[in-house]
Short mmCIF file of C-alpha atoms in Angstrom, two decimals:
data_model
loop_
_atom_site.label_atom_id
_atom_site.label_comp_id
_atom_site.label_asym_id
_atom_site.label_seq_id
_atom_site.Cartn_x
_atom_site.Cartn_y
_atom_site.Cartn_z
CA UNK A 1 -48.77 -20.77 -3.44
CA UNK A 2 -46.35 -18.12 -2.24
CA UNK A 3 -47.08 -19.13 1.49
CA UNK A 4 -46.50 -23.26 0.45
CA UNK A 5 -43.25 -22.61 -1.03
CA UNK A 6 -41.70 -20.34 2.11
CA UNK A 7 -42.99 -23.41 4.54
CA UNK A 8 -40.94 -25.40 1.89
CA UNK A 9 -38.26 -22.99 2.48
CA UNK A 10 -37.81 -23.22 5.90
CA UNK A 11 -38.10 -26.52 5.99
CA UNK A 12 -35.21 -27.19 4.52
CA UNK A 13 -33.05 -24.78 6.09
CA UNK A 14 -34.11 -26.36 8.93
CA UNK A 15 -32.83 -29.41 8.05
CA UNK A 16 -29.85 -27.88 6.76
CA UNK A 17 -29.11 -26.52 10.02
CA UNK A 18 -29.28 -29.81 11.75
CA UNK A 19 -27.18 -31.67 9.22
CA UNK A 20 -24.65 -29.60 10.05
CA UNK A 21 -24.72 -29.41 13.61
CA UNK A 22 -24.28 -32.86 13.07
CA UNK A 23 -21.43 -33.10 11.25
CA UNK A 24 -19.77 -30.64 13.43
CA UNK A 25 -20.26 -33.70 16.50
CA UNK A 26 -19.29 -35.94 14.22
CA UNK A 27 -16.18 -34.10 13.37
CA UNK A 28 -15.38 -32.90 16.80
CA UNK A 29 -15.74 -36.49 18.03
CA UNK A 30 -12.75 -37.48 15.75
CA UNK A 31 -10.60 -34.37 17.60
CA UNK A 32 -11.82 -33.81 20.43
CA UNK A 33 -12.73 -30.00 20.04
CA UNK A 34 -16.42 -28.95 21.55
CA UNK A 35 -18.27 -27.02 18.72
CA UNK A 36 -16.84 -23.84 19.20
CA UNK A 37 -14.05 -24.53 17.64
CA UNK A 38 -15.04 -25.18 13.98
CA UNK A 39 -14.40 -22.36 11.61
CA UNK A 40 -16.74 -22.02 8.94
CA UNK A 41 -15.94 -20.62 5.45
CA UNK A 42 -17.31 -16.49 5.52
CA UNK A 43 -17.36 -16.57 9.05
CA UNK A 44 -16.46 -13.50 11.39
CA UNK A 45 -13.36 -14.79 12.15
CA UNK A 46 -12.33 -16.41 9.35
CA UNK A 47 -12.23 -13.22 7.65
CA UNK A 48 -10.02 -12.32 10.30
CA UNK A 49 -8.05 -14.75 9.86
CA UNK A 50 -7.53 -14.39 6.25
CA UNK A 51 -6.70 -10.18 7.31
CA UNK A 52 -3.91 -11.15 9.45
CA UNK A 53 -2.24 -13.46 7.04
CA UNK A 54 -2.86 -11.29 3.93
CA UNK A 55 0.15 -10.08 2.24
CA UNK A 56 0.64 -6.91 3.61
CA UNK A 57 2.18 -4.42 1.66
CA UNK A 58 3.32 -1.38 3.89
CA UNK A 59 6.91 -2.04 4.96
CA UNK A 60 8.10 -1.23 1.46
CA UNK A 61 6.57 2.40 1.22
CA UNK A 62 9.41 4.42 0.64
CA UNK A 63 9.98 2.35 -2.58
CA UNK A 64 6.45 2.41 -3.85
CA UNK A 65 4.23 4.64 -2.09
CA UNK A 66 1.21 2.14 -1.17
CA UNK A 67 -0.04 -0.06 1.37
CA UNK A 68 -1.90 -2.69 -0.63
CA UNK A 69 0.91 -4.01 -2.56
CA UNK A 70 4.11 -4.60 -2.36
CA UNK A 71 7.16 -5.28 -4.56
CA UNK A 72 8.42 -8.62 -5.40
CA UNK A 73 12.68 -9.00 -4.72
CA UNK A 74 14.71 -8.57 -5.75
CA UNK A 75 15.00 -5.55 -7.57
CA UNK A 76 17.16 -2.46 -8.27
CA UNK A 77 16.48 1.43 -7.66
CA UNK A 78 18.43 4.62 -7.27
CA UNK A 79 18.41 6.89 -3.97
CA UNK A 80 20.07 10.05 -5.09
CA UNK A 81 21.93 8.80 -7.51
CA UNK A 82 23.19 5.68 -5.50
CA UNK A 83 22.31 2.25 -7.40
CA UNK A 84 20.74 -0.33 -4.62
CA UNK A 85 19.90 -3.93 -4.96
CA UNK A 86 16.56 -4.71 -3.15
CA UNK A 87 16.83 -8.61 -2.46
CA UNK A 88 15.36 -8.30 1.10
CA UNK A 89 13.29 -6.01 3.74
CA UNK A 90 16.56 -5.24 6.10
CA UNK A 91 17.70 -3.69 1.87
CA UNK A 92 15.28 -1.01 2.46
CA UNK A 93 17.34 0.90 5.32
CA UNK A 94 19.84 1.55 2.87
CA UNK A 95 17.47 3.18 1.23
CA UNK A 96 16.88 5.28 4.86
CA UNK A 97 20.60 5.62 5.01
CA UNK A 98 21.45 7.28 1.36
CA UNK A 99 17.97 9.42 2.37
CA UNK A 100 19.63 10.70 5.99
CA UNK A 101 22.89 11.50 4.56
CA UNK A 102 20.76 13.87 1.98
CA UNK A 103 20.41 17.65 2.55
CA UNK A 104 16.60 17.71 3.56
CA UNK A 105 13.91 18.30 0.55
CA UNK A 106 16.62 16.61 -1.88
CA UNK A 107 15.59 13.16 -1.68
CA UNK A 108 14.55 11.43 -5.79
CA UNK A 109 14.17 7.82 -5.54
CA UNK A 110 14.11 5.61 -8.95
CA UNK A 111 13.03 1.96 -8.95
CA UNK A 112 14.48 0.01 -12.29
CA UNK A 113 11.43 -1.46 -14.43
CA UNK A 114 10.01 -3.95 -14.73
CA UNK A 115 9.41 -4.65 -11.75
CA UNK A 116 6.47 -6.96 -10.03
CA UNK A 117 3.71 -6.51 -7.58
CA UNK A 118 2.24 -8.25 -5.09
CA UNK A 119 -1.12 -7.47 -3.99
CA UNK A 120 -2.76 -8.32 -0.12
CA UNK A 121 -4.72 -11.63 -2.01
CA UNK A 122 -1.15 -12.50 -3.19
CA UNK A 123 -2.16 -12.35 -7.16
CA UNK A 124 0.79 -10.49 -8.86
CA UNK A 125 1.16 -8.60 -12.07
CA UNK A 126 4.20 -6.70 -13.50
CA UNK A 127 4.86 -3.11 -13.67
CA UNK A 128 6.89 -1.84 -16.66
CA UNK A 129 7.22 2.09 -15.93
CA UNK A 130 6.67 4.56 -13.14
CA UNK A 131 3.44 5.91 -14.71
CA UNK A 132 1.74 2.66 -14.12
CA UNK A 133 2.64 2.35 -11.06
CA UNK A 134 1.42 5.19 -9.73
CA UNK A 135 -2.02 4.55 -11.23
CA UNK A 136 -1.87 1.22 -9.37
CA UNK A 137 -1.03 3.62 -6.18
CA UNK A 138 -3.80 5.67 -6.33
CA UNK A 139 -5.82 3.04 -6.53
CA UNK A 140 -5.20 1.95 -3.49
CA UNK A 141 -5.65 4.87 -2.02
CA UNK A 142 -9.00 5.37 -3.64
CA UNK A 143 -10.29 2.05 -2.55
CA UNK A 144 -9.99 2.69 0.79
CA UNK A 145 -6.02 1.48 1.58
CA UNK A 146 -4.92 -1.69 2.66
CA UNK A 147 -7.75 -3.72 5.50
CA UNK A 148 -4.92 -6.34 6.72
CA UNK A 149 -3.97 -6.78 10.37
CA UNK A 150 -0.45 -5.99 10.89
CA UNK A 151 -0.10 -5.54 14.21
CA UNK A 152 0.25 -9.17 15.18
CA UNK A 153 1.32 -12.58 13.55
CA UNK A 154 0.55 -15.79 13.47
CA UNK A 155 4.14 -17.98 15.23
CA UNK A 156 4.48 -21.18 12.52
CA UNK A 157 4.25 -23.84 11.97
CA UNK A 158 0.31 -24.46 12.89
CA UNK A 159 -1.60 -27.22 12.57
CA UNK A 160 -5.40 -27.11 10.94
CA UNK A 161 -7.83 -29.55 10.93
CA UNK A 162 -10.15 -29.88 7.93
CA UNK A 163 -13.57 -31.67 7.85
CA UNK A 164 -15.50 -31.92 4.47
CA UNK A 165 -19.29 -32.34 5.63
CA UNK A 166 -20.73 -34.00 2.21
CA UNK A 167 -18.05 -36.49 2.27
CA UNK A 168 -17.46 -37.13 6.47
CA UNK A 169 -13.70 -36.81 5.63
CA UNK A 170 -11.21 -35.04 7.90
CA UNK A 171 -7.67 -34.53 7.18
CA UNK A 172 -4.63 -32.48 8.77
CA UNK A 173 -3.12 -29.51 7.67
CA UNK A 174 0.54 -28.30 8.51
CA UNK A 175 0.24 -24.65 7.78
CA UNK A 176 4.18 -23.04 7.40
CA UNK A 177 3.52 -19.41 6.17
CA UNK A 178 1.30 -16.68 5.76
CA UNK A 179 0.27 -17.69 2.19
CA UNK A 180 -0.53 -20.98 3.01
CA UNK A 181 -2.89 -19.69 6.32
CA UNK A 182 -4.59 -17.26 3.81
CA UNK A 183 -5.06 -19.69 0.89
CA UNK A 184 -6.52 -22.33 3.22
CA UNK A 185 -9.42 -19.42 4.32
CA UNK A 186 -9.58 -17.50 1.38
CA UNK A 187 -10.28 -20.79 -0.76
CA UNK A 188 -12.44 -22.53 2.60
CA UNK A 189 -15.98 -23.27 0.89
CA UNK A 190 -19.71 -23.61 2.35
CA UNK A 191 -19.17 -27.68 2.73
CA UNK A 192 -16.15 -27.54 4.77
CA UNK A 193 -15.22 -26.52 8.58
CA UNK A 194 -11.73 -25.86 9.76
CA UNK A 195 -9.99 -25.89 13.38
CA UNK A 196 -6.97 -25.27 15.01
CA UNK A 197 -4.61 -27.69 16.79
CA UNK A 198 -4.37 -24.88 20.04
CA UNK A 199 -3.23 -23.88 21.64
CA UNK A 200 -0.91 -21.20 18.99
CA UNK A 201 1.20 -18.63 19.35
CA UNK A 202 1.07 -14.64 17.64
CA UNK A 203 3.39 -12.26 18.20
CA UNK A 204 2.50 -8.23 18.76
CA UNK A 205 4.24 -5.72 16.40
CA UNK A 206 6.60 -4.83 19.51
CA UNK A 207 7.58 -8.61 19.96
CA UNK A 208 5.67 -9.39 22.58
CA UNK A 209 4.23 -12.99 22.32
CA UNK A 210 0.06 -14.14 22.68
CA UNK A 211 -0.44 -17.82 23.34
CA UNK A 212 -4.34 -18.53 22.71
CA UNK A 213 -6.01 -21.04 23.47
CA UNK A 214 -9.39 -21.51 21.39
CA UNK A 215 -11.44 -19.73 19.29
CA UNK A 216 -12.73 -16.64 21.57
CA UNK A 217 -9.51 -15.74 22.55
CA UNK A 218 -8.24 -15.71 19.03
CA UNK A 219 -11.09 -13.26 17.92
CA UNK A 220 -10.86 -11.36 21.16
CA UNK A 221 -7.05 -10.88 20.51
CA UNK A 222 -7.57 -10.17 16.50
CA UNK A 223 -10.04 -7.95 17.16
CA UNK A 224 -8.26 -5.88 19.67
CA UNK A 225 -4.84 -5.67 17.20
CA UNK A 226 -6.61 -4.56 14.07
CA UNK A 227 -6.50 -1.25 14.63
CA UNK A 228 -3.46 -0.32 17.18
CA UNK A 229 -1.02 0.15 14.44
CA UNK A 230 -0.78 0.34 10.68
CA UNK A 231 3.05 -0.21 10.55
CA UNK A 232 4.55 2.14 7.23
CA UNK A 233 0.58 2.77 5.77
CA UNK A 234 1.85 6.43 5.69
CA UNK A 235 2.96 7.11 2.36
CA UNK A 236 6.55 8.03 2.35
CA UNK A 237 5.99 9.71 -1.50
CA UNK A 238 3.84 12.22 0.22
CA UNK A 239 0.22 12.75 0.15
CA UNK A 240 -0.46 10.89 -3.92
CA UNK A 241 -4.21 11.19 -3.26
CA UNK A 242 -4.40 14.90 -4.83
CA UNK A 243 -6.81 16.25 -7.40
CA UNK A 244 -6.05 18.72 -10.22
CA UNK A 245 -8.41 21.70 -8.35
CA UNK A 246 -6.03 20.24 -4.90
CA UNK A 247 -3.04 21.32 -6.95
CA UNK A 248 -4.41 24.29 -8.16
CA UNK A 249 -4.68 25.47 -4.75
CA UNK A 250 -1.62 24.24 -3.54
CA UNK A 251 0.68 25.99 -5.93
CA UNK A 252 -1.35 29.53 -5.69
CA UNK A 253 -1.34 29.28 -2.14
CA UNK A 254 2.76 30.11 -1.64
CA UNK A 255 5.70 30.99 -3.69
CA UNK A 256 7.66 28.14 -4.57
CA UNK A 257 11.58 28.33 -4.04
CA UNK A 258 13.94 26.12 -6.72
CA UNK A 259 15.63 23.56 -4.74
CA UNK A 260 16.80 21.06 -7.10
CA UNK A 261 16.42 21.30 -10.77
CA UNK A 262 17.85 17.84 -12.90
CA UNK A 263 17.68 17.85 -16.83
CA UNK A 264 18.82 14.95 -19.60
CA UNK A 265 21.13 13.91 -16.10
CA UNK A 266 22.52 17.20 -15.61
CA UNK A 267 22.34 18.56 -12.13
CA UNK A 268 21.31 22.82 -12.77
CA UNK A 269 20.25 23.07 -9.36
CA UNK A 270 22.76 25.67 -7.50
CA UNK A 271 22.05 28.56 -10.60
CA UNK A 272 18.19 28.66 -9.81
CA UNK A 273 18.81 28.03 -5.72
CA UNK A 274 17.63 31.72 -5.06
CA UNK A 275 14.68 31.53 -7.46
CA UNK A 276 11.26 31.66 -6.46
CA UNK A 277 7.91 30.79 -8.06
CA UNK A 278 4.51 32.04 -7.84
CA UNK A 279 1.70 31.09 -9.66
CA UNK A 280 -1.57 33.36 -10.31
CA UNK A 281 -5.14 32.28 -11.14
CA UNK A 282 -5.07 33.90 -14.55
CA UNK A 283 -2.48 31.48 -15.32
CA UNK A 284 0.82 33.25 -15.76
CA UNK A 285 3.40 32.33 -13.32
CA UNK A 286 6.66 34.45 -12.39
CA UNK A 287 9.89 33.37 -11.60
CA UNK A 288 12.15 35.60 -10.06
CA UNK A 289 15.11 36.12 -7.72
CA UNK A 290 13.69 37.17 -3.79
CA UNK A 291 14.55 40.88 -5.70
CA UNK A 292 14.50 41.27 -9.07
CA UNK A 293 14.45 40.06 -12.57
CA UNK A 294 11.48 38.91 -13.32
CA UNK A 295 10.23 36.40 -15.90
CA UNK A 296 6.86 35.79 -16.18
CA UNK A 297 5.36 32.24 -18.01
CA UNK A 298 2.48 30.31 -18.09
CA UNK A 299 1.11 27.08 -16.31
CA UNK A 300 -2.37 24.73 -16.35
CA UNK A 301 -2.79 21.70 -14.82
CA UNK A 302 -4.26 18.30 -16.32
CA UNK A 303 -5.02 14.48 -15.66
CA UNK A 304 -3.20 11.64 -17.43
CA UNK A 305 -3.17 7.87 -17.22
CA UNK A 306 -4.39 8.92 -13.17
CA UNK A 307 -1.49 11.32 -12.37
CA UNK A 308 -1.67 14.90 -12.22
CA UNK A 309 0.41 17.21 -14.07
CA UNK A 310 1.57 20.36 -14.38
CA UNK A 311 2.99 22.49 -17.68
CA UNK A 312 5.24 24.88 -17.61
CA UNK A 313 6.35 27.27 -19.92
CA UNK A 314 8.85 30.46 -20.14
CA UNK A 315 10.64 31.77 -23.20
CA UNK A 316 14.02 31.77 -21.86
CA UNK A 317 14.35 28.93 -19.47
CA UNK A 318 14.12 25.70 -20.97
CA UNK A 319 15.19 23.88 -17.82
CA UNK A 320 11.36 24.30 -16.59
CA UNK A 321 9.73 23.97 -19.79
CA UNK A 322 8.00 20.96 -20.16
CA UNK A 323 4.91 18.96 -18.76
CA UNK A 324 5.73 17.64 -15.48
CA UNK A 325 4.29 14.51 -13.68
CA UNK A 326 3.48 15.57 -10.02
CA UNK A 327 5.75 13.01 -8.16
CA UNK A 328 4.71 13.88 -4.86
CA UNK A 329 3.15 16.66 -3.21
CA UNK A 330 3.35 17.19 0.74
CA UNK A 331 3.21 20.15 3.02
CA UNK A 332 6.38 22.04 2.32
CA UNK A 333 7.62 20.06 -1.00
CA UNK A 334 6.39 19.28 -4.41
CA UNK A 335 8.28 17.25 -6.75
CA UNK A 336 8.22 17.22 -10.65
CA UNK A 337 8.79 14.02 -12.49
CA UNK A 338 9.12 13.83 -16.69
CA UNK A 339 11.36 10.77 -16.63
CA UNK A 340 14.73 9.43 -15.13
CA UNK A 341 16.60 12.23 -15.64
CA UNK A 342 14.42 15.25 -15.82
CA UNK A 343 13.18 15.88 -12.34
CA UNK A 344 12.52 19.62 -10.15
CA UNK A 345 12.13 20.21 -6.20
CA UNK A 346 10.03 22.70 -5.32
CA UNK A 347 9.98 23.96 -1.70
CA UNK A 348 7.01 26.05 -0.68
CA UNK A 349 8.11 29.65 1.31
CA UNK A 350 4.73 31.09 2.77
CA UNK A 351 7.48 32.49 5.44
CA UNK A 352 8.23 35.26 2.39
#
């Protein structure tokens, strides 16, 4: 019985196979493309194609720290104390300028919530507080980053054709952005094909123009982009993908000088300047001048809606007492985050 129903089986793929060879003839008959040229949905390249239109979420890193999404304009945030409308990418190199004309290690960007995301599939929810979005961050980063191809572009306007095989109906498609290219592929099912009017026009990350002419060249030249850049996928927050035993180790590793310490809005920084910090495995920490006059505290570590954090506490200095939020944590610099105006720089010395 098992054996009859396979036969069965094949069969009708079989026939499957042909109807749709023959709808392809029928289809390139009415446009004069050879059978090459018909895109099917879950195709090789039509996941391409749906990766180089994507939304692609890395030019806005220095705002919020991951790839796969990006934030909707406009918006507002705060570079060192400097209030900046976002309503466009060129916005963001103000936020490069405020950062350049900052003494090194100094740098506390806040964005103004709520705010709302755009992910690579488009879909977009809204962020009300820093805490969520760095959850949203991580996740990214945990998931593997952002797949999109950014190195090259599709020139518009391009013109698709569609062909529904049940129904032998074609149609034309003028295509004018990157959301409408992505929606077309991303929503393409099993009973329709797709092709290009070539030939069309991308353009490299350097500005450098591709004119292709059919399907092969198109994969050829998507393939060969996907990986020769990833734009801003470096996150300008620092290395977010940290766990609690990561930031154990880091803060044992080196004494930790004070470079900026902010609390309730009040800038304390130039009193602790010449302060260092080093933590111990038993879980004291000391803070001291590079001499004398020592003070010596506790500290642990813990996990929280997906950040890390680190407590602090010491008798007589309320300025570090608290759970922090690790904000970002990179070779030389680790930043403390509570909430808009209680915020610490720590610069790591393993020179001392």
């Amino acid at each position: 019985m098992k054996k009859l129903i396979d036969n069965v089986m094949r069969v009708v793929l079989m026939v499957s196979v042909i109807g749709l060879y023959s709808c392809q003839e029928e289809y390139e008959d009415v446009h004069g493309n050879d059978q090459e040229q018909t895109i099917a949905a879950k195709s090789d390249i039509a996941g391409l194609i749906q990766q180089t239109s994507s939304q692609d979420g890395s030019f806005d890193n220095i705002v919020d720290g991951a790839s796969c999404f990006a934030i909707q304009f406009p918006y507002t945030v705060n570079a060192n104390g400097v209030e900046i409308s976002i309503n466009s990418k060129s916005d963001l190199e103000k936020i490069e300028n405020v950062f350049d004309a900052t003494i090194e290690g100094n740098n506390i960007l806040e964005i103004v919530f709520p705010i709302t995301i755009t992910f690579a599939d488009y879909s977009q929810i809204t962020i009300e507080n820093k805490g969520e979005l760095m959850v949203r961050a991580r996740e990214c980063i945990e998931g593997g980053g952002d797949d999109d191809i950014e190195c090259v572009d599709f020139v518009y306007p391009i013109t698709l054709f569609t062909f529904v095989i049940d129904a032998q109906q074609s149609s034309e498609i003028q295509v004018e952005t990157d959301f409408d290219m992505y929606r077309v592929f991303s929503e393409l099912e099993d009973n329709r094909l797709v092709s290009f009017q070539y030939p069309i026009t991308l353009t490299k990350h350097d500005g450098t123009e591709i004119v292709v002419e059919n399907n092969a060249d198109l994969i050829a030249t998507l393939e060969m982009e996907k990986n020769q850049c990833d734009e801003d996928d470096d996150n300008d927050f620092g290395d977010d993908d940290f766990s609690e035993a990561e930031l154990d180790e880091y803060v044992m590793a080196c004494p930790l000088q004070v470079k900026q310490v902010i609390r309730n809005q009040m800038d304390n920084s130039e009193q602790y300047l010449e302060h260092l910090m080093v933590f111990r495995e038993d879980g004291s920490v000391v803070f001291s001048t590079f001499t004398a006059n020592e003070i010596t505290g506790t500290w642990n570590t813990s996990m929280s809606n997906g950040a890390v954090n680190l407590r602090l506490k010491f008798e007589n200095f309320p300025d570090f007492t608290s759970e922090w939020q690790v904000y970002k944590l990179e070779e030389n610099l680790i930043k403390l985050y509570q909430d808009d105006v209680n915020k610490i720089v720590l610069e790591r010395r393993c020179d001392i």
